[in-house]
Short mmCIF file of C-alpha atoms in Angstrom, two decimals:
data_model
loop_
_atom_site.label_atom_id
_atom_site.label_comp_id
_atom_site.label_asym_id
_atom_site.label_seq_id
_atom_site.Cartn_x
_atom_site.Cartn_y
_atom_site.Cartn_z
CA MET A 1 -25.35 -12.77 -7.31
CA ALA A 2 -22.90 -11.21 -5.32
CA VAL A 3 -22.31 -7.61 -5.17
CA LYS A 4 -19.08 -6.91 -7.80
CA SER A 5 -17.41 -3.20 -7.38
CA ILE A 6 -17.44 -0.87 -10.46
CA PRO A 7 -15.63 2.26 -11.35
CA TRP A 8 -16.76 5.35 -8.91
CA HIS A 9 -17.54 8.63 -8.52
CA PRO A 10 -19.58 10.73 -6.40
CA ARG A 11 -21.79 11.64 -9.22
CA MET A 12 -23.05 8.17 -9.88
CA LEU A 13 -25.45 8.81 -6.54
CA PHE A 14 -27.51 11.14 -8.93
CA VAL A 15 -26.98 8.30 -11.85
CA ALA A 16 -28.64 6.28 -10.18
CA MET A 17 -31.53 8.67 -9.87
CA SER A 18 -31.87 10.32 -13.33
CA PHE A 19 -30.18 7.37 -15.62
CA PRO A 20 -33.27 5.06 -16.89
CA ILE A 21 -31.86 1.67 -17.95
CA LEU A 22 -30.02 1.21 -14.02
CA PRO A 23 -33.42 0.27 -12.53
CA GLN A 24 -33.66 -3.03 -15.31
CA LEU A 25 -30.18 -4.14 -14.32
CA PRO A 26 -30.86 -6.42 -11.13
CA ALA A 27 -27.39 -5.99 -9.38
CA CYS A 28 -26.85 -2.23 -10.08
CA LYS A 29 -28.80 -0.58 -7.31
CA ALA A 30 -27.01 -3.07 -4.77
CA ILE A 31 -23.74 -2.45 -6.61
CA LEU A 32 -24.61 1.56 -5.99
CA ARG A 33 -25.61 0.76 -2.54
CA GLN A 34 -22.82 -0.72 -1.68
CA ASN A 35 -20.24 2.01 -3.70
CA LEU A 36 -21.87 5.01 -2.30
CA LEU A 37 -21.69 3.41 1.51
CA GLN A 38 -17.73 2.56 1.23
CA ARG A 39 -16.95 5.93 -0.47
CA LYS A 40 -19.77 8.26 1.17
CA SER A 41 -16.33 10.52 1.82
CA GLN A 42 -15.20 11.45 -1.46
CA PHE A 43 -18.90 13.91 -1.59
CA ALA A 44 -16.55 16.64 -0.13
CA ASN A 45 -15.54 17.19 -3.30
CA MET A 46 -18.26 17.09 -5.83
CA VAL A 47 -18.26 20.40 -8.29
CA LEU A 48 -21.94 20.44 -8.77
CA THR A 49 -24.12 22.66 -6.03
CA LYS A 50 -26.26 20.26 -3.86
CA ARG A 51 -28.89 21.62 -5.99
CA PHE A 52 -28.07 20.57 -8.80
CA MET A 53 -27.71 17.07 -6.83
CA GLN A 54 -31.07 16.82 -5.84
CA GLU A 55 -32.42 18.06 -9.94
CA VAL A 56 -30.62 15.63 -11.38
CA ALA A 57 -33.27 13.28 -11.08
CA MET A 58 -35.31 15.59 -14.04
CA TYR A 59 -31.90 14.65 -16.10
CA ASN A 60 -34.49 12.42 -18.85
CA LYS A 61 -35.92 14.93 -20.53
CA HIS A 62 -34.69 18.01 -18.54
CA LEU A 63 -30.98 17.35 -18.46
CA ASP A 64 -31.18 16.92 -22.25
CA ALA A 65 -33.08 19.63 -23.41
CA PHE A 66 -30.20 21.92 -21.52
CA LEU A 67 -27.75 20.15 -23.40
CA MET A 68 -29.00 20.68 -26.45
CA ALA A 69 -30.23 24.14 -26.45
CA ALA A 70 -26.44 25.09 -24.83
CA ASP A 71 -24.64 23.85 -27.88
CA CYS A 72 -27.26 24.92 -30.53
CA GLY A 73 -27.58 28.33 -28.92
CA SER A 74 -31.36 28.49 -30.14
CA PHE A 75 -34.19 27.12 -28.50
CA THR A 76 -35.85 27.12 -31.96
CA LYS A 77 -33.14 25.20 -33.20
CA ALA A 78 -32.50 23.06 -30.21
CA ALA A 79 -36.19 21.81 -30.57
CA GLU A 80 -36.01 20.86 -34.42
CA LYS A 81 -32.99 18.38 -33.31
CA LEU A 82 -35.42 17.03 -30.17
CA PHE A 83 -38.39 16.62 -32.32
CA ILE A 84 -40.55 18.82 -29.48
CA SER A 85 -41.78 22.42 -30.23
CA PRO A 86 -40.10 25.57 -29.15
CA ASN A 87 -42.08 25.69 -26.25
CA ALA A 88 -42.14 21.86 -25.21
CA LEU A 89 -38.35 22.38 -24.82
CA ILE A 90 -38.28 26.12 -23.49
CA LYS A 91 -41.11 24.78 -20.96
CA GLN A 92 -37.85 22.16 -19.47
CA ILE A 93 -35.91 24.69 -19.26
CA ASN A 94 -37.52 26.38 -17.24
CA LEU A 95 -38.27 23.78 -15.21
CA LEU A 96 -35.03 22.92 -14.69
CA GLU A 97 -34.31 26.48 -14.04
CA ALA A 98 -36.86 26.91 -11.04
CA LYS A 99 -36.37 23.92 -9.75
CA LEU A 100 -32.35 24.95 -9.32
CA GLU A 101 -33.16 28.80 -8.42
CA LEU A 102 -30.98 29.49 -11.12
CA ALA A 103 -30.99 31.18 -14.12
CA LEU A 104 -29.01 28.78 -16.99
CA PHE A 105 -29.57 31.17 -20.00
CA SER A 106 -29.63 34.80 -20.63
CA ARG A 107 -32.44 35.90 -23.46
CA THR A 108 -31.80 37.96 -25.40
CA ASN A 109 -33.39 39.40 -28.75
CA HIS A 110 -30.19 38.10 -30.20
CA GLY A 111 -30.85 34.73 -28.49
CA ILE A 112 -28.91 32.70 -25.54
CA ALA A 113 -26.23 32.76 -23.85
CA LEU A 114 -24.79 30.27 -20.66
CA THR A 115 -24.83 32.01 -17.61
CA GLU A 116 -21.88 31.94 -15.64
CA ALA A 117 -24.27 29.00 -12.96
CA GLY A 118 -24.96 27.33 -16.86
CA LYS A 119 -21.54 26.80 -17.60
CA SER A 120 -20.66 24.80 -14.84
CA ILE A 121 -23.64 23.15 -14.47
CA TYR A 122 -23.49 22.42 -18.34
CA ARG A 123 -19.23 21.11 -18.09
CA ASP A 124 -20.99 18.44 -15.10
CA ALA A 125 -23.74 17.53 -17.16
CA ARG A 126 -21.33 16.19 -19.84
CA ARG A 127 -19.97 14.36 -17.00
CA ILE A 128 -23.01 12.78 -16.12
CA ILE A 129 -23.98 11.41 -19.14
CA GLN A 130 -20.24 9.69 -19.98
CA ILE A 131 -20.16 8.49 -15.76
CA SER A 132 -24.14 6.53 -16.90
CA GLU A 133 -22.63 5.34 -19.41
CA GLN A 134 -20.02 3.73 -17.98
CA ALA A 135 -21.64 2.49 -15.78
CA VAL A 136 -24.09 0.34 -17.84
CA ALA A 137 -21.66 -0.59 -20.12
CA THR A 138 -19.48 -2.22 -16.84
CA ALA A 139 -22.75 -3.61 -14.86
CA HIS A 140 -23.61 -5.63 -18.69
CA THR A 141 -20.13 -6.67 -18.33
CA LEU A 142 -20.12 -7.93 -15.03
CA GLU A 143 -23.16 -9.02 -15.32
CA ALA A 144 -22.58 -11.28 -17.89
CA GLY A 145 -20.02 -12.95 -16.12
CA LYS A 146 -16.72 -11.64 -18.23
CA GLN A 147 -14.66 -10.67 -14.81
CA HIS A 148 -11.31 -12.42 -14.59
CA ALA A 149 -9.81 -13.49 -11.09
CA ILE A 150 -6.46 -13.81 -10.69
CA ARG A 151 -5.15 -16.13 -7.80
CA LEU A 152 -3.14 -14.89 -5.24
CA GLY A 153 -1.21 -17.87 -2.69
CA SER A 154 -0.70 -16.49 0.60
CA SER A 155 1.26 -17.84 3.61
CA LEU A 156 2.89 -16.60 6.60
CA MET A 157 6.15 -16.15 4.83
CA CYS A 158 4.29 -14.60 1.24
CA PRO A 159 1.44 -12.46 2.81
CA ALA A 160 -1.20 -11.11 0.17
CA ARG A 161 -1.55 -8.00 2.27
CA PRO A 162 0.79 -5.93 0.85
CA ILE A 163 -0.48 -6.37 -2.72
CA VAL A 164 -3.83 -6.14 -1.83
CA ASN A 165 -3.46 -3.06 -0.87
CA LEU A 166 -1.86 -2.02 -3.82
CA TRP A 167 -4.31 -3.31 -6.13
CA LEU A 168 -7.07 -1.64 -4.18
CA ALA A 169 -5.64 1.14 -5.38
CA VAL A 170 -6.27 0.90 -9.10
CA SER A 171 -8.79 -1.72 -8.74
CA ALA A 172 -11.18 0.09 -9.74
CA ALA A 173 -9.91 1.17 -13.40
CA HIS A 174 -10.21 -2.33 -13.81
CA PRO A 175 -13.67 -4.14 -13.29
CA LEU A 176 -12.35 -7.13 -15.00
CA ILE A 177 -10.07 -7.94 -13.09
CA ARG A 178 -10.54 -9.93 -9.53
CA LEU A 179 -7.66 -10.69 -6.86
CA GLN A 180 -8.66 -14.04 -5.38
CA ILE A 181 -6.94 -15.20 -1.89
CA VAL A 182 -5.60 -18.74 -2.10
CA PRO A 183 -4.14 -20.28 0.57
CA MET A 184 -0.65 -21.85 0.67
CA ASP A 185 1.70 -23.70 2.69
CA ASP A 186 5.39 -22.00 3.11
CA SER A 187 7.51 -24.97 1.10
CA LYS A 188 9.58 -22.73 -0.89
CA ASN A 189 10.63 -25.22 -3.09
CA ASN A 190 7.49 -26.18 -4.36
CA ARG A 191 6.15 -22.53 -5.69
CA PRO A 192 7.41 -22.98 -8.77
CA GLU A 193 5.34 -25.42 -8.99
CA LEU A 194 2.34 -23.72 -7.91
CA LEU A 195 2.58 -20.83 -10.04
CA GLY A 196 -0.35 -22.01 -13.22
CA ASN A 197 -1.25 -25.06 -11.49
CA LYS A 198 -4.98 -25.50 -11.44
CA ASP A 199 -5.09 -28.70 -9.53
CA ASN A 200 -2.78 -25.45 -6.30
CA ASP A 201 -5.55 -22.88 -8.16
CA VAL A 202 -2.45 -20.62 -7.73
CA ASP A 203 -1.60 -17.29 -10.59
CA ILE A 204 1.21 -15.23 -8.81
CA ILE A 205 3.06 -15.43 -5.28
CA ALA A 206 4.34 -12.02 -3.61
CA GLY A 207 6.81 -12.53 -1.27
CA ILE A 208 11.19 -12.08 -1.61
CA PHE A 209 12.66 -14.39 -3.87
CA PRO A 210 16.22 -15.59 -4.66
CA SER A 211 18.66 -14.00 -7.30
CA THR A 212 18.07 -17.07 -8.98
CA LEU A 213 14.44 -17.61 -9.37
CA TRP A 214 14.85 -21.57 -8.65
CA LYS A 215 16.72 -21.83 -11.27
CA ASN A 216 14.23 -19.13 -14.08
CA ARG A 217 10.77 -21.93 -13.27
CA CYS A 218 9.08 -18.86 -12.97
CA ASN A 219 9.12 -15.37 -13.59
CA ALA A 220 9.51 -12.01 -11.59
CA LEU A 221 7.69 -8.58 -11.15
CA THR A 222 10.15 -6.84 -8.89
CA LEU A 223 8.05 -3.84 -6.84
CA ARG A 224 10.81 -3.29 -4.31
CA GLN A 225 14.20 -3.77 -2.90
CA ILE A 226 13.36 -4.06 1.24
CA PRO A 227 16.65 -4.12 3.56
CA LEU A 228 17.76 -6.99 5.82
CA ALA A 229 16.94 -6.67 9.29
CA VAL A 230 17.18 -8.48 12.40
CA THR A 231 14.52 -10.90 14.47
CA VAL A 232 15.49 -11.06 17.72
CA PRO A 233 13.00 -13.10 20.61
CA ILE A 234 11.29 -10.98 22.56
CA ASN A 235 13.38 -10.92 25.95
CA HIS A 236 16.64 -10.90 23.81
CA PRO A 237 18.68 -8.15 25.40
CA LEU A 238 17.94 -6.24 21.65
CA ALA A 239 14.74 -6.00 21.57
CA GLY A 240 13.73 -3.13 23.20
CA ARG A 241 16.06 -1.24 20.29
CA LYS A 242 14.83 -0.45 17.11
CA HIS A 243 17.77 0.38 15.14
CA ILE A 244 21.08 -1.84 15.70
CA THR A 245 24.29 -1.88 14.11
CA LEU A 246 26.83 -4.64 12.65
CA THR A 247 28.54 -4.22 15.74
CA ASP A 248 25.57 -5.21 18.49
CA LEU A 249 25.52 -8.41 17.48
CA TYR A 250 29.55 -9.07 18.10
CA GLY A 251 29.32 -12.05 20.41
CA GLU A 252 25.73 -13.56 18.94
CA THR A 253 25.29 -16.60 16.51
CA ILE A 254 23.10 -15.31 14.05
CA LEU A 255 20.52 -17.79 12.24
CA MET A 256 21.14 -17.36 8.37
CA VAL A 257 19.48 -19.25 5.40
CA GLU A 258 22.02 -21.90 4.29
CA ARG A 259 24.66 -20.64 1.12
CA GLY A 260 23.68 -20.58 -2.42
CA ASP A 261 20.28 -19.93 -1.59
CA THR A 262 20.33 -16.62 -2.64
CA SER A 263 23.33 -14.00 -3.34
CA TYR A 264 21.72 -11.12 -1.89
CA ILE A 265 22.60 -13.09 1.65
CA ASP A 266 25.39 -14.45 0.48
CA ASN A 267 26.98 -11.11 0.12
CA LEU A 268 25.88 -9.93 3.74
CA ARG A 269 27.07 -13.73 4.81
CA ASP A 270 31.00 -12.62 2.87
CA GLU A 271 31.04 -8.99 4.46
CA ILE A 272 30.15 -10.83 8.31
CA GLU A 273 33.00 -13.60 7.14
CA GLU A 274 35.81 -11.42 5.91
CA ASN A 275 35.40 -8.76 8.50
CA HIS A 276 33.13 -9.49 11.16
CA PRO A 277 34.76 -12.14 12.81
CA GLN A 278 33.14 -11.89 16.04
CA ILE A 279 29.66 -12.74 14.72
CA HIS A 280 29.21 -16.65 14.46
CA ILE A 281 26.45 -17.62 11.64
CA HIS A 282 24.33 -20.99 11.88
CA ASP A 283 23.10 -22.47 8.82
CA VAL A 284 19.25 -23.38 8.81
CA PRO A 285 16.92 -24.38 5.77
CA PRO A 286 15.17 -21.92 4.03
CA TYR A 287 12.99 -20.04 5.88
CA ASP A 288 9.48 -20.77 7.14
CA PHE A 289 7.71 -20.64 10.67
CA ASN A 290 9.34 -24.40 12.40
CA VAL A 291 12.52 -21.49 11.60
CA PHE A 292 10.64 -19.11 13.43
CA ASN A 293 10.17 -20.98 16.16
CA TYR A 294 13.84 -22.33 15.99
CA ALA A 295 14.81 -18.53 16.87
CA GLU A 296 12.82 -18.02 19.79
CA ASN A 297 13.83 -21.83 21.62
CA THR A 298 17.49 -21.07 21.27
CA GLY A 299 17.24 -17.19 21.63
CA ARG A 300 19.28 -16.73 18.86
CA PRO A 301 18.92 -13.42 15.90
CA MET A 302 18.09 -14.15 12.75
CA ILE A 303 18.11 -12.31 9.32
CA SER A 304 14.84 -10.44 8.12
CA VAL A 305 12.79 -8.48 6.67
CA ASP A 306 10.07 -6.06 7.99
CA LEU A 307 7.58 -7.94 5.72
CA TRP A 308 7.57 -10.30 8.36
CA ASP A 309 7.73 -8.51 11.06
CA GLY A 310 4.64 -9.91 13.22
CA ILE A 311 4.58 -13.32 11.71
CA HIS A 312 5.70 -14.79 14.79
CA PRO A 313 4.12 -13.54 18.49
CA ALA A 314 7.30 -13.78 20.77
CA LEU A 315 9.35 -11.95 17.95
CA VAL A 316 10.58 -8.31 17.24
CA THR A 317 12.06 -7.08 13.96
CA LEU A 318 14.80 -4.10 14.19
CA THR A 319 16.24 -2.56 11.17
CA CYS A 320 20.55 -2.38 11.26
CA ASP A 321 23.24 -1.01 9.82
CA TRP A 322 25.21 -3.23 7.81
CA GLY A 323 27.57 -0.13 6.56
CA LYS A 324 26.09 -0.39 3.10
CA GLU A 325 23.36 -1.67 1.81
CA TYR A 326 22.29 -5.42 1.92
CA ALA A 327 19.12 -6.46 0.80
CA VAL A 328 16.38 -8.95 -0.92
CA PRO A 329 14.00 -8.04 -4.08
CA TYR A 330 10.40 -8.26 -3.33
CA GLY A 331 7.48 -8.84 -5.96
CA ILE A 332 5.48 -10.76 -7.74
CA LEU A 333 6.36 -14.51 -8.95
CA TYR A 334 4.37 -15.96 -11.88
CA ALA A 335 4.57 -18.96 -14.86
CA LYS A 336 7.07 -18.75 -17.44
CA ASP A 337 4.56 -19.03 -19.44
CA PRO A 338 1.23 -17.16 -17.73
CA THR A 339 -2.12 -16.65 -18.71
CA GLU A 340 -3.11 -13.60 -20.95
CA HIS A 341 -5.18 -12.56 -17.66
CA VAL A 342 -1.84 -13.17 -15.63
CA MET A 343 -0.45 -11.09 -18.08
CA GLU A 344 -3.01 -8.53 -18.49
CA PHE A 345 -2.72 -7.73 -14.10
CA ILE A 346 1.30 -7.43 -14.57
CA HIS A 347 0.87 -4.71 -16.85
CA VAL A 348 -1.30 -3.33 -14.66
CA MET A 349 0.94 -3.51 -11.93
CA GLU A 350 3.86 -2.76 -14.18
CA ARG A 351 2.43 0.82 -14.55
CA VAL A 352 1.64 1.40 -10.88
CA MET A 353 4.81 1.48 -10.90
CA GLY A 354 5.64 3.36 -13.17
CA ARG A 355 7.03 1.05 -16.20
#
């Protein structure tokens, strides 16, 4: 069985040692071991003392006895609720204190009270129980095969990495959703048909999209606006610059997607044609790798976005001051009639974006 990710918390180290049911679940040891190796840097943020971390292996009896005594304010009352004798309960508390080398309770003729150390342990112990219960419930769910894969189409023009990075930041809180990367080609006109098509195995696509959304054949969740940029061959005179202006393009013939593909780029075309006739425009079809090759072969700049920087090893992308903002929407494309699981993923992304 493949090792799957479960919600992580640093204290799962001692949950793994102490919670009696975990060893009975076939995947749990591997799951916890993997998460420990991947997240070990988070141990610096632990609240519990080192001694308490070592002691949690006694959680089964001694921690329960400690919590009950703290809640009841009496060893006798706690023993009654645990159906053990007062002497047996006191022995467990004494063993816990001896192991920790901490006084957890102050004993007086009027009863017991938590010390400052005891209060700290009490707060963290409660969280341990909550985390352990969540870990077991999640492990059972994963073993039952209830995790759902969201198929993310990936290509040179629609790289999966930005969405994967965004998802990794929140995936631990959503263990039942898994991203599955599916290769696809860059035939732009086919993208709406790919979405939700079981034969093509694509649920969502991440990339820039036209204003018409392919005549409303799919839905889109906009994540951000990406400023238009200029991509040039590495031997172009402007290649050594990081930032240019429109006047730097005077005398150049630039490659631009043909009019009507999207209004966002048409607006820039209008600006150039009306106010910068020194720049010539050469129409190209919707972008794919062939267009990038054409730019490299002809030595011509092309209108692009930084998302595509690095697609072609012989091209570099420069930011440009257009005089005003020209940008294209970037986000997630999904079917007009998405599945329940796809919509769940979309809602998670909406919350990530604060919507």
